[in-house]
Every structure is written in C-alpha cells, then in structure tokens.
CSV table of C-alpha atoms and ligand atoms in Angstrom, one decimal:
chain,number,residue,atom,x,y,z
A,1,MET,CA,64.9,141.8,-28.9
A,2,TYR,CA,61.4,142.9,-27.9
A,3,LYS,CA,60.2,142.8,-31.5
A,4,LEU,CA,61.5,139.2,-31.9
A,5,PHE,CA,59.9,138.3,-28.5
A,6,PHE,CA,56.7,139.9,-29.6
A,7,ARG,CA,56.7,137.9,-32.9
A,8,LEU,CA,57.6,134.6,-31.3
A,9,VAL,CA,55.6,134.8,-28.1
A,10,PHE,CA,53.0,137.6,-27.9
A,11,THR,CA,51.6,137.1,-31.4
A,12,ARG,CA,50.8,133.5,-30.6
A,13,MET,CA,48.9,134.5,-27.5
A,14,ASP,CA,45.5,135.9,-27.1
A,15,PRO,CA,46.1,139.7,-27.0
A,16,GLU,CA,44.4,140.2,-23.7
A,17,LYS,CA,46.4,137.4,-22.1
A,18,ALA,CA,49.6,138.9,-23.5
A,19,HIS,CA,48.6,142.2,-22.0
A,20,HIS,CA,48.0,140.7,-18.5
A,21,LEU,CA,51.3,138.8,-18.7
A,22,ALA,CA,53.3,141.9,-19.7
A,23,PHE,CA,51.4,143.9,-17.1
A,24,ARG,CA,52.3,141.3,-14.4
A,25,TRP,CA,56.0,141.5,-15.3
A,26,ILE,CA,56.0,145.3,-15.1
A,27,ARG,CA,54.3,145.2,-11.7
A,28,LEU,CA,56.7,142.6,-10.3
A,29,ALA,CA,59.7,144.5,-11.5
A,30,ALA,CA,58.4,147.7,-9.9
A,31,ARG,CA,58.1,145.8,-6.5
A,32,VAL,CA,61.8,144.9,-6.4
A,33,PRO,CA,63.7,148.1,-5.3
A,34,VAL,CA,67.1,147.3,-6.9
A,35,LEU,CA,65.4,146.2,-10.2
A,36,ARG,CA,63.1,149.2,-10.4
A,37,THR,CA,65.9,151.6,-9.7
A,38,PHE,CA,68.0,149.9,-12.4
A,39,VAL,CA,65.2,149.8,-14.9
A,40,ALA,CA,64.1,153.4,-14.3
A,41,ALA,CA,67.7,154.6,-14.7
A,42,ALA,CA,67.9,152.8,-18.0
A,43,LEU,CA,64.5,153.5,-19.4
A,44,ALA,CA,63.3,156.7,-17.8
A,45,PRO,CA,66.3,159.1,-18.0
A,46,ARG,CA,65.0,162.6,-17.3
A,47,HIS,CA,65.8,165.3,-19.8
A,48,LYS,CA,65.8,168.7,-18.1
A,49,GLU,CA,64.7,170.5,-21.3
A,50,LEU,CA,61.5,168.4,-21.4
A,51,ARG,CA,60.2,169.6,-18.1
A,52,THR,CA,56.6,170.4,-18.6
A,53,GLU,CA,53.8,172.2,-16.7
A,54,ALA,CA,50.2,171.6,-17.4
A,55,PHE,CA,47.2,172.8,-15.5
A,56,GLY,CA,49.4,173.8,-12.6
A,57,LEU,CA,51.1,170.3,-12.4
A,58,ARG,CA,54.8,169.9,-12.9
A,59,MET,CA,56.0,166.8,-14.8
A,60,HIS,CA,59.3,165.4,-15.9
A,61,GLY,CA,58.1,165.6,-19.5
A,62,PRO,CA,55.1,165.8,-21.8
A,63,PHE,CA,54.7,162.1,-22.6
A,64,GLY,CA,52.2,159.9,-20.6
A,65,LEU,CA,50.3,156.7,-20.7
A,66,ALA,CA,46.8,156.9,-22.1
A,67,ALA,CA,43.8,155.6,-20.3
A,68,GLY,CA,42.8,151.9,-20.6
A,69,PHE,CA,46.2,150.3,-19.9
A,70,ASP,CA,46.1,150.6,-16.1
A,71,LYS,CA,42.3,150.6,-15.6
A,72,ASN,CA,42.5,149.8,-11.9
A,73,ALA,CA,45.5,151.9,-10.7
A,74,VAL,CA,47.6,148.8,-9.9
A,75,ALA,CA,50.8,149.7,-11.9
A,76,ILE,CA,51.4,153.4,-11.6
A,77,ASP,CA,54.9,153.0,-10.3
A,78,GLY,CA,55.6,150.3,-12.9
A,79,MET,CA,54.6,152.5,-15.8
A,80,SER,CA,56.5,155.4,-14.3
A,81,MET,CA,59.6,153.1,-14.1
A,82,LEU,CA,59.3,152.6,-17.9
A,83,GLY,CA,59.4,156.4,-18.5
A,84,PHE,CA,55.8,157.6,-18.7
A,85,ASP,CA,55.8,161.1,-17.3
A,86,HIS,CA,52.1,160.9,-16.2
A,87,VAL,CA,49.8,157.9,-15.9
A,88,GLU,CA,46.1,158.2,-16.6
A,89,ILE,CA,44.3,155.4,-14.9
A,90,GLY,CA,40.8,154.1,-15.7
A,91,THR,CA,38.3,154.3,-17.2
A,92,VAL,CA,36.8,153.8,-13.8
A,93,THR,CA,33.0,153.6,-13.6
A,94,GLY,CA,30.7,154.3,-10.7
A,95,GLU,CA,30.1,150.6,-10.1
A,96,PRO,CA,32.4,147.6,-10.8
A,97,GLN,CA,31.7,145.8,-14.0
A,98,PRO,CA,33.2,142.9,-16.0
A,99,GLY,CA,33.2,144.6,-19.4
A,100,ASN,CA,32.2,142.8,-22.6
A,101,PRO,CA,32.6,139.1,-23.2
A,102,ARG,CA,35.9,137.9,-24.5
A,103,LYS,CA,37.4,138.0,-27.2
A,104,ARG,CA,37.4,141.8,-27.1
A,105,LEU,CA,40.9,142.9,-28.0
A,106,PHE,CA,42.4,142.3,-31.5
A,107,ARG,CA,45.8,143.0,-33.0
A,108,LEU,CA,46.1,144.3,-36.5
A,109,VAL,CA,49.8,143.8,-36.6
A,110,ALA,CA,50.4,144.7,-40.3
A,111,ASP,CA,48.7,148.0,-39.6
A,112,ARG,CA,50.3,148.6,-36.2
A,113,ALA,CA,46.8,149.0,-34.8
A,114,LEU,CA,44.4,147.5,-32.2
A,115,ILE,CA,40.7,147.1,-32.1
A,116,ASN,CA,39.1,146.8,-28.7
A,117,ARG,CA,35.6,146.5,-27.3
A,118,MET,CA,36.7,146.0,-23.7
A,119,GLY,CA,33.7,147.9,-22.4
A,120,PHE,CA,35.2,149.5,-19.3
A,121,ASN,CA,36.1,146.3,-17.4
A,122,ASN,CA,37.1,147.7,-14.0
A,123,ASP,CA,36.9,147.3,-10.2
A,124,GLY,CA,34.6,150.3,-9.8
A,125,SER,CA,35.1,153.7,-8.2
A,126,LEU,CA,34.9,152.5,-4.5
A,127,ALA,CA,37.7,149.9,-4.9
A,128,VAL,CA,39.9,152.1,-7.0
A,129,ALA,CA,39.5,155.0,-4.6
A,130,ALA,CA,40.5,152.7,-1.7
A,131,ARG,CA,43.5,151.5,-3.7
A,132,LEU,CA,44.6,155.1,-4.4
A,133,ALA,CA,44.1,156.1,-0.8
A,134,THR,CA,46.4,153.5,0.5
A,135,ARG,CA,49.0,153.7,-2.3
A,136,GLU,CA,52.6,154.4,-1.2
A,137,PRO,CA,54.1,156.0,-4.3
A,138,VAL,CA,57.8,155.2,-5.1
A,139,PHE,CA,58.1,157.6,-8.1
A,140,ARG,CA,56.7,161.1,-8.2
A,141,THR,CA,54.2,160.6,-11.0
A,142,VAL,CA,51.3,162.7,-12.0
A,143,VAL,CA,48.2,160.5,-11.8
A,144,GLY,CA,45.2,161.3,-13.9
A,145,VAL,CA,41.9,159.6,-13.2
A,146,ASN,CA,39.6,158.9,-16.1
A,147,ILE,CA,35.9,158.3,-15.3
A,148,GLY,CA,33.0,156.9,-17.4
A,149,LYS,CA,29.5,155.6,-17.1
A,150,THR,CA,28.5,152.2,-15.7
A,151,LYS,CA,26.9,150.2,-18.5
A,152,VAL,CA,23.8,149.1,-16.6
A,153,VAL,CA,23.0,152.7,-15.4
A,154,PRO,CA,20.3,154.2,-17.7
A,155,GLU,CA,21.3,157.2,-19.7
A,156,ALA,CA,18.9,159.4,-17.7
A,157,GLU,CA,21.0,158.6,-14.6
A,158,ALA,CA,24.4,159.0,-16.2
A,159,VAL,CA,25.2,162.3,-14.4
A,160,ALA,CA,24.7,160.7,-11.0
A,161,ASP,CA,26.9,157.8,-11.9
A,162,TYR,CA,29.8,160.2,-13.0
A,163,VAL,CA,29.2,162.3,-9.9
A,164,LYS,CA,29.6,159.2,-7.7
A,165,SER,CA,32.9,158.4,-9.3
A,166,ALA,CA,34.1,162.0,-9.1
A,167,GLU,CA,33.2,162.3,-5.4
A,168,ARG,CA,35.1,159.1,-4.6
A,169,LEU,CA,38.1,159.6,-6.9
A,170,ALA,CA,38.8,163.4,-7.1
A,171,PRO,CA,40.5,163.5,-3.7
A,172,TYR,CA,43.2,161.2,-5.1
A,173,ALA,CA,43.4,162.6,-8.7
A,174,ASP,CA,46.1,165.0,-9.9
A,175,TYR,CA,43.6,165.6,-12.7
A,176,LEU,CA,40.2,164.2,-13.5
A,177,VAL,CA,39.0,163.2,-17.0
A,178,VAL,CA,35.3,162.9,-18.0
A,179,ASN,CA,35.4,160.2,-20.7
A,180,VAL,CA,32.4,160.6,-23.0
A,181,SER,CA,34.1,159.1,-26.1
A,182,SER,CA,34.5,155.4,-25.8
A,183,PRO,CA,32.6,153.6,-28.5
A,184,ASN,CA,32.1,150.5,-26.3
A,185,THR,CA,29.4,151.7,-23.9
A,186,PRO,CA,26.1,152.1,-25.6
A,187,GLY,CA,24.9,155.8,-25.7
A,188,LEU,CA,28.1,157.1,-24.1
A,189,ARG,CA,29.2,159.2,-27.0
A,190,ASP,CA,25.8,160.9,-27.2
A,191,LEU,CA,27.0,162.7,-24.0
A,192,GLN,CA,29.4,164.7,-26.2
A,193,ALA,CA,26.5,166.8,-27.4
A,194,VAL,CA,26.7,170.1,-25.6
A,195,ASP,CA,23.2,169.9,-24.3
A,196,HIS,CA,24.2,166.7,-22.4
A,197,LEU,CA,27.8,167.7,-21.8
A,198,ARG,CA,27.1,171.0,-20.1
A,199,PRO,CA,25.1,169.6,-17.1
A,200,LEU,CA,27.5,166.6,-16.9
A,201,LEU,CA,30.7,168.7,-16.7
A,202,THR,CA,29.1,171.2,-14.3
A,203,ALA,CA,27.9,168.4,-11.9
A,204,VAL,CA,31.3,166.7,-12.0
A,205,ARG,CA,33.1,170.0,-11.4
A,206,GLU,CA,30.9,170.6,-8.3
A,207,ALA,CA,31.4,167.1,-7.0
A,208,ALA,CA,35.2,167.4,-7.3
A,209,ASP,CA,35.1,170.8,-5.5
A,210,ARG,CA,32.9,169.4,-2.8
A,211,THR,CA,35.2,166.5,-2.0
A,212,SER,CA,38.5,168.2,-2.6
A,213,ALA,CA,38.0,171.4,-0.8
A,214,SER,CA,41.7,172.2,-0.2
A,215,ARG,CA,42.6,172.3,-3.9
A,216,ARG,CA,41.0,172.7,-7.2
A,217,VAL,CA,41.3,169.4,-9.2
A,218,PRO,CA,41.9,170.1,-12.9
A,219,LEU,CA,39.0,168.8,-15.0
A,220,LEU,CA,39.4,167.6,-18.6
A,221,VAL,CA,37.1,166.0,-21.1
A,222,LYS,CA,38.2,163.3,-23.6
A,223,ILE,CA,36.6,163.4,-27.0
A,224,ALA,CA,36.1,161.0,-30.0
A,225,PRO,CA,37.8,161.5,-33.3
A,226,ASP,CA,34.5,160.7,-35.0
A,227,LEU,CA,32.9,164.0,-34.0
A,228,ALA,CA,32.0,166.2,-37.0
A,229,ASP,CA,34.2,169.3,-37.2
A,230,GLU,CA,31.4,171.6,-36.0
A,231,ASP,CA,30.8,169.4,-33.0
A,232,VAL,CA,34.6,169.6,-32.1
A,233,ASP,CA,34.2,173.4,-32.2
A,234,ALA,CA,31.1,173.2,-30.0
A,235,VAL,CA,32.9,171.1,-27.4
A,236,ALA,CA,35.8,173.5,-27.6
A,237,ASP,CA,33.5,176.5,-27.0
A,238,LEU,CA,31.8,174.8,-24.1
A,239,ALA,CA,35.1,173.9,-22.5
A,240,VAL,CA,36.1,177.6,-22.6
A,241,GLU,CA,32.7,178.7,-21.3
A,242,LEU,CA,32.8,176.3,-18.4
A,243,GLY,CA,36.5,177.1,-17.6
A,244,LEU,CA,37.6,173.5,-18.1
A,245,ASP,CA,41.3,172.8,-17.7
A,246,GLY,CA,41.9,170.6,-20.7
A,247,ILE,CA,40.6,168.5,-23.6
A,248,ILE,CA,42.1,165.1,-24.6
A,249,ALA,CA,41.9,164.4,-28.3
A,250,THR,CA,41.3,161.7,-29.1
A,251,ASN,CA,39.8,158.3,-28.1
A,252,THR,CA,39.6,155.4,-30.5
A,253,THR,CA,37.6,155.6,-33.7
A,254,ILE,CA,34.7,153.5,-35.0
A,255,ALA,CA,35.9,154.4,-38.6
A,256,ARG,CA,38.1,152.0,-40.4
A,257,ASP,CA,40.0,154.6,-42.6
A,258,GLY,CA,43.7,154.5,-42.8
A,259,LEU,CA,44.0,150.7,-42.7
A,260,GLY,CA,46.1,149.1,-45.4
A,261,LEU,CA,44.8,146.1,-47.2
A,262,ARG,CA,47.1,143.9,-45.2
A,263,SER,CA,45.0,143.2,-42.1
A,264,PRO,CA,42.5,140.3,-42.6
A,265,ALA,CA,39.0,141.5,-43.4
A,266,ALA,CA,37.6,139.4,-40.4
A,267,LEU,CA,39.8,141.4,-38.0
A,268,VAL,CA,39.0,144.8,-39.6
A,269,GLY,CA,35.3,143.9,-39.3
A,270,GLU,CA,35.5,143.4,-35.5
A,271,THR,CA,33.2,145.8,-33.6
A,272,GLY,CA,35.1,148.2,-31.4
A,273,GLY,CA,37.4,151.2,-31.3
A,274,LEU,CA,40.4,151.3,-33.6
A,275,SER,CA,43.6,152.7,-32.3
A,276,GLY,CA,47.3,153.0,-33.4
A,277,ALA,CA,48.8,154.1,-36.6
A,278,PRO,CA,45.5,154.4,-38.7
A,279,LEU,CA,44.2,156.9,-36.1
A,280,LYS,CA,47.2,159.3,-36.5
A,281,ALA,CA,45.9,161.6,-39.2
A,282,ARG,CA,42.4,162.2,-37.7
A,283,SER,CA,43.6,162.7,-34.1
A,284,LEU,CA,46.2,165.3,-35.3
A,285,GLU,CA,43.5,167.0,-37.4
A,286,VAL,CA,41.1,167.2,-34.4
A,287,LEU,CA,43.9,168.6,-32.2
A,288,ARG,CA,44.8,171.3,-34.7
A,289,ARG,CA,41.2,172.3,-35.0
A,290,LEU,CA,40.9,172.5,-31.2
A,291,TYR,CA,44.0,174.6,-30.9
A,292,ALA,CA,42.9,176.9,-33.6
A,293,ARG,CA,39.7,177.4,-31.6
A,294,VAL,CA,40.9,177.6,-28.0
A,295,GLY,CA,44.6,178.7,-28.4
A,296,ASP,CA,46.3,178.8,-25.0
A,297,ARG,CA,43.1,179.2,-23.1
A,298,ILE,CA,42.8,175.5,-22.5
A,299,THR,CA,45.5,172.8,-22.2
A,300,LEU,CA,45.3,170.2,-25.0
A,301,VAL,CA,46.4,166.6,-24.7
A,302,GLY,CA,47.2,164.9,-28.0
A,303,VAL,CA,46.7,161.1,-28.2
A,304,GLY,CA,46.0,158.7,-31.1
A,305,GLY,CA,48.5,156.9,-33.3
A,306,ILE,CA,51.6,158.4,-31.7
A,307,GLU,CA,54.4,156.0,-32.5
A,308,THR,CA,57.6,158.0,-32.8
A,309,ALA,CA,59.2,161.1,-31.3
A,310,GLU,CA,58.4,162.9,-34.6
A,311,ASP,CA,54.7,162.1,-34.1
A,312,ALA,CA,54.9,163.4,-30.5
A,313,TRP,CA,56.7,166.6,-31.7
A,314,GLN,CA,54.1,167.1,-34.5
A,315,ARG,CA,51.3,167.0,-31.8
A,316,ILE,CA,53.2,169.6,-29.7
A,317,LEU,CA,53.5,171.9,-32.7
A,318,ALA,CA,49.8,171.3,-33.4
A,319,GLY,CA,48.9,172.5,-29.9
A,320,ALA,CA,49.4,169.7,-27.4
A,321,THR,CA,51.0,170.5,-24.1
A,322,LEU,CA,50.9,166.8,-23.2
A,323,VAL,CA,50.9,163.8,-25.4
A,324,GLN,CA,49.9,160.2,-24.6
A,325,GLY,CA,50.1,156.8,-26.2
A,326,TYR,CA,48.9,153.3,-25.8
A,327,SER,CA,48.9,151.0,-28.9
A,328,ALA,CA,52.4,151.7,-30.0
A,329,PHE,CA,53.7,150.6,-26.6
A,330,VAL,CA,52.3,147.1,-27.4
A,331,TYR,CA,54.3,147.0,-30.7
A,332,GLU,CA,57.4,148.8,-29.6
A,333,GLY,CA,57.9,147.5,-26.1
A,334,PRO,CA,59.7,148.8,-23.0
A,335,PHE,CA,62.3,151.0,-24.8
A,336,TRP,CA,59.5,153.1,-26.4
A,337,CYS,CA,59.3,155.9,-23.9
A,338,ARG,CA,63.1,156.3,-23.9
A,339,ALA,CA,63.1,156.7,-27.7
A,340,ILE,CA,60.3,159.2,-27.6
A,341,HIS,CA,62.1,161.3,-24.9
A,342,LYS,CA,65.4,161.2,-26.6
A,343,GLY,CA,63.9,162.2,-29.9
A,344,LEU,CA,61.8,165.0,-28.4
A,345,ALA,CA,64.8,166.4,-26.6
A,346,ALA,CA,66.9,166.3,-29.8
A,347,ARG,CA,64.1,168.0,-31.8
A,348,LEU,CA,63.7,170.7,-29.2
A,349,ARG,CA,67.5,171.4,-29.2
A,350,THR,CA,67.6,171.8,-33.0
A,351,SER,CA,64.4,173.8,-33.2
A,352,PRO,CA,64.0,177.6,-33.0
A,353,TYR,CA,62.1,177.2,-29.6
A,354,ALA,CA,63.8,177.8,-26.3
A,355,THR,CA,61.4,175.6,-24.4
A,356,LEU,CA,58.7,173.0,-25.1
A,357,ALA,CA,56.1,175.5,-24.0
A,358,ASP,CA,57.2,177.8,-26.8
A,359,ALA,CA,56.7,175.1,-29.4
A,360,VAL,CA,53.1,174.3,-28.3
A,361,GLY,CA,50.8,175.3,-31.2
A,362,ALA,CA,53.6,176.9,-33.2
A,363,ASP,CA,52.5,175.2,-36.5
A,364,VAL,CA,48.9,176.5,-36.1
A,365,ARG,CA,49.9,180.0,-35.0
A,366,LYS,CA,52.1,180.4,-38.1
A,367,PRO,CA,50.6,182.5,-40.8
A,368,ARG,CA,49.8,180.3,-43.8
B,1,FMN,C1,42.7,148.1,-25.2
B,1,FMN,C2,42.4,149.5,-25.1
B,1,FMN,C3,41.6,150.0,-24.0
B,1,FMN,C4,41.3,151.3,-23.9
B,1,FMN,N1,40.5,151.7,-22.8
B,1,FMN,C5,40.3,153.0,-22.6
B,1,FMN,C6,39.5,153.4,-21.5
B,1,FMN,O1,39.2,152.7,-20.6
B,1,FMN,N2,39.3,154.8,-21.4
B,1,FMN,C7,39.7,155.7,-22.3
B,1,FMN,O2,39.5,156.9,-22.1
B,1,FMN,N3,40.4,155.3,-23.4
B,1,FMN,C8,40.7,154.0,-23.6
B,1,FMN,N4,41.4,153.6,-24.6
B,1,FMN,C9,41.8,154.6,-25.6
B,1,FMN,C10,43.3,155.1,-25.4
B,1,FMN,O3,43.4,155.8,-24.2
B,1,FMN,C11,43.7,156.1,-26.5
B,1,FMN,O4,42.8,157.2,-26.5
B,1,FMN,C12,43.5,155.5,-27.9
B,1,FMN,O5,44.0,154.1,-27.9
B,1,FMN,C13,44.4,156.2,-29.0
B,1,FMN,O6,45.7,156.2,-28.7
B,1,FMN,P1,46.8,155.1,-29.3
B,1,FMN,O7,46.6,155.2,-30.8
B,1,FMN,O8,48.1,155.6,-28.8
B,1,FMN,O9,46.4,153.8,-28.7
B,1,FMN,C14,41.8,152.3,-24.8
B,1,FMN,C15,42.6,151.8,-25.9
B,1,FMN,C16,42.9,150.5,-26.0
B,1,FMN,C17,43.7,150.1,-27.2
C-alpha cells in the first residue's frame, strides 16, 4: 500500500514537500490519543529480547531515527509511535538558519538513495531548547540532541558556537552528539581532524557538565564515511583518550560509489551528501574498523544504508550497540520499524547469542 502510494503520490511531489506532508500526518496522528495508542500498538510492538542499554540509558530496542528527520524536536512522540526506540533530533545550530536554497533534497529512487544539501535548516538552539523544556512526552523515548555549527559563524569561532548549543540543549538531552561530518556546511568536516576535534569536544564536554550538574550527559561524535582509514583510527583513539561515550558512524558521503547506472546523471551530479543503499558498504566498513580499534571501551552507533533487519543485524555483529536509519524510511514507509524489530528478534532467537549485547562485535572478535 505504502509503496503504491509512494509511487503514485510522493514521487510526483517535490521530495521536501513530500517530507513535510508525511511529517505533518505523523505529528497529527500522535496528537490524537486513541489513534496514537492504536498506531503504536500496531507498529511499535516491544520485543523483550531487544531491550538495550547504551551509555547508561535503557531503551526498548537498538533501532532509532537518525538525525536530520526531526531537526526541530517537533515530532518525537510521533516517531516513537512508529517504533523508533530512540530519536536523534537536530542538527541544531547555535543560531537559527534557513539552510541552503531549494531544491536541496533529491530522490534517486532506482538506487534507493537520497542526495541532500539541506545545510542545517533549523530553528536554532534557543528555540529548540525552549521546545524541549516545555515538552510533555507521551512515550518514554530516549532523545538524542545533535548539534552543529551555524553557517555564518567563522571557523575560528566554531567552538563557541557549539558551546552555546551545548549549554542550552544539554539539560534536555538524554545524549548529546557533536556533528562534524555534514558535507553541507563549508569547513565543517575539517573539524574532524584531531587537532580541531580535541579542543571542540573538550569544550562541549565542559559546557554540558556546567549546565547539567546533576547528571553526566553522554557525549558522542558523528563522523563521515569519507575519512581516510587512518583518520578513522585517529578519531577512535581521541574518543578513547577523552573518555567519550560514543561514536556515530556514519553521516552521508560526498562520494558517488555504489550507485547503479539507473539514476539519471543529472541527479547523481547534484551537490550534497548521498545516503541510503549506496552508503551501506562503506558505513559498515568504518564501523568494523572502529570496533576493531576501540572494542567495548566506547559505544558505537551504526548508521548508513540500513534497509532491512539483516542490515541492522550485520551492524550489531560488526560492533554497533545502537543502529539508526533515515533514507530507507522514506522508501519503506510506516511499517519499516516493525519489520526491522521483528527480523532482529527472530535473528537473535536463532543465533548463538543469549542477548543482543552478546552479539555486539561478534563478527569482528572472531578469529579469522
Ligand atoms: C535529508 C537528510 C538530512 C539529514 N540531516 C542531517 C543532520 O541535520 N544532521 C546529521 O547529523 N545527519 C543528517 N543526515 C544524515 C543521517 O542522519 C544519516 O547519517 C545518513 O542519512 C545515513 O543514513 P541512511 O542511509 O539511513 O539515511 C541527513 C540525511 C538526510 C537524508
């Protein structure tokens, strides 16, 4: 049904307009108590065996919504209603900004991929913090807050901009993510170099501790799949050195590998980050490399090209405690989470592992 609807309606609409339409429906459904209870019961059944713990937080399961879908924290209950076990909001920047001019989101349907150059369109840290402060949650959902740099802020003042967001948002975040990996803010990915990353992460850690004195907010960094292998290792080492809680691998890619020849060249040539199926192999590779380096010392979050329960399972075996997705949700629709959960529970049951935690990294730990 969804796929037919997608073909007949969504593919004829501008992708960003389709996103806003679907988003509005989700938010509306979540506001009607009878409807949301019914939808949640149908789409978000909780499998006991999938219960997960990551950086001290308990979740119904390992599968969450990646950053970028709910940039302004307006649909957390709606996404939870659809089955996402955690919701990462953002990227939120220090100051509000409109993002890049439209068109800035493109569907490569034949490749089950998206290209976006949204450019962190968001309401800014003050407005999002106020929204989170007054939110009355319906579902118990872990909320991650992903922060990035305001475009007009010069690179020399980037740390102060992140600190501003961290101070305002950490009090409402179950975990905080420093995003240094979006390809759509000039210079942002240069912050992944350890010389830049060390002072940035240290300052954000201090800001979070200052403003959330009663608890230690878990801090993660989100990295790009385009880092060279030795740079992945360097970030992993730095994360261990700084006592970071997690690494999210990966953001979108500027590469165009993994695309079939089916998507029109004009679309493939659009500037921006590529996500979805073509990203799968590299994201998995980066995750494996990270796990081989950090083992169980740091929690890893696998994201990039996850479409099926098997993909999610492979990420867990490669070292991910949590997995996330975005692009496949656009193609698969509201039953997607349900299928992932069902498939993950079935895989765990027939695996040699007693718990999901036992399966984390099992493929990398295996002697080859
Ligand atoms: C339209 C769009 C907007 C995104 N915006 C953000 C963002 O604001 N911050 C961020 O960290 N990642 C953002 N991402 C990246 C996703 O969180 C995710 O890392 C990436 O899409 C790979 O996962 P996927 O293949 O399941 O989509 C965005 C992705 C898409 C498709």
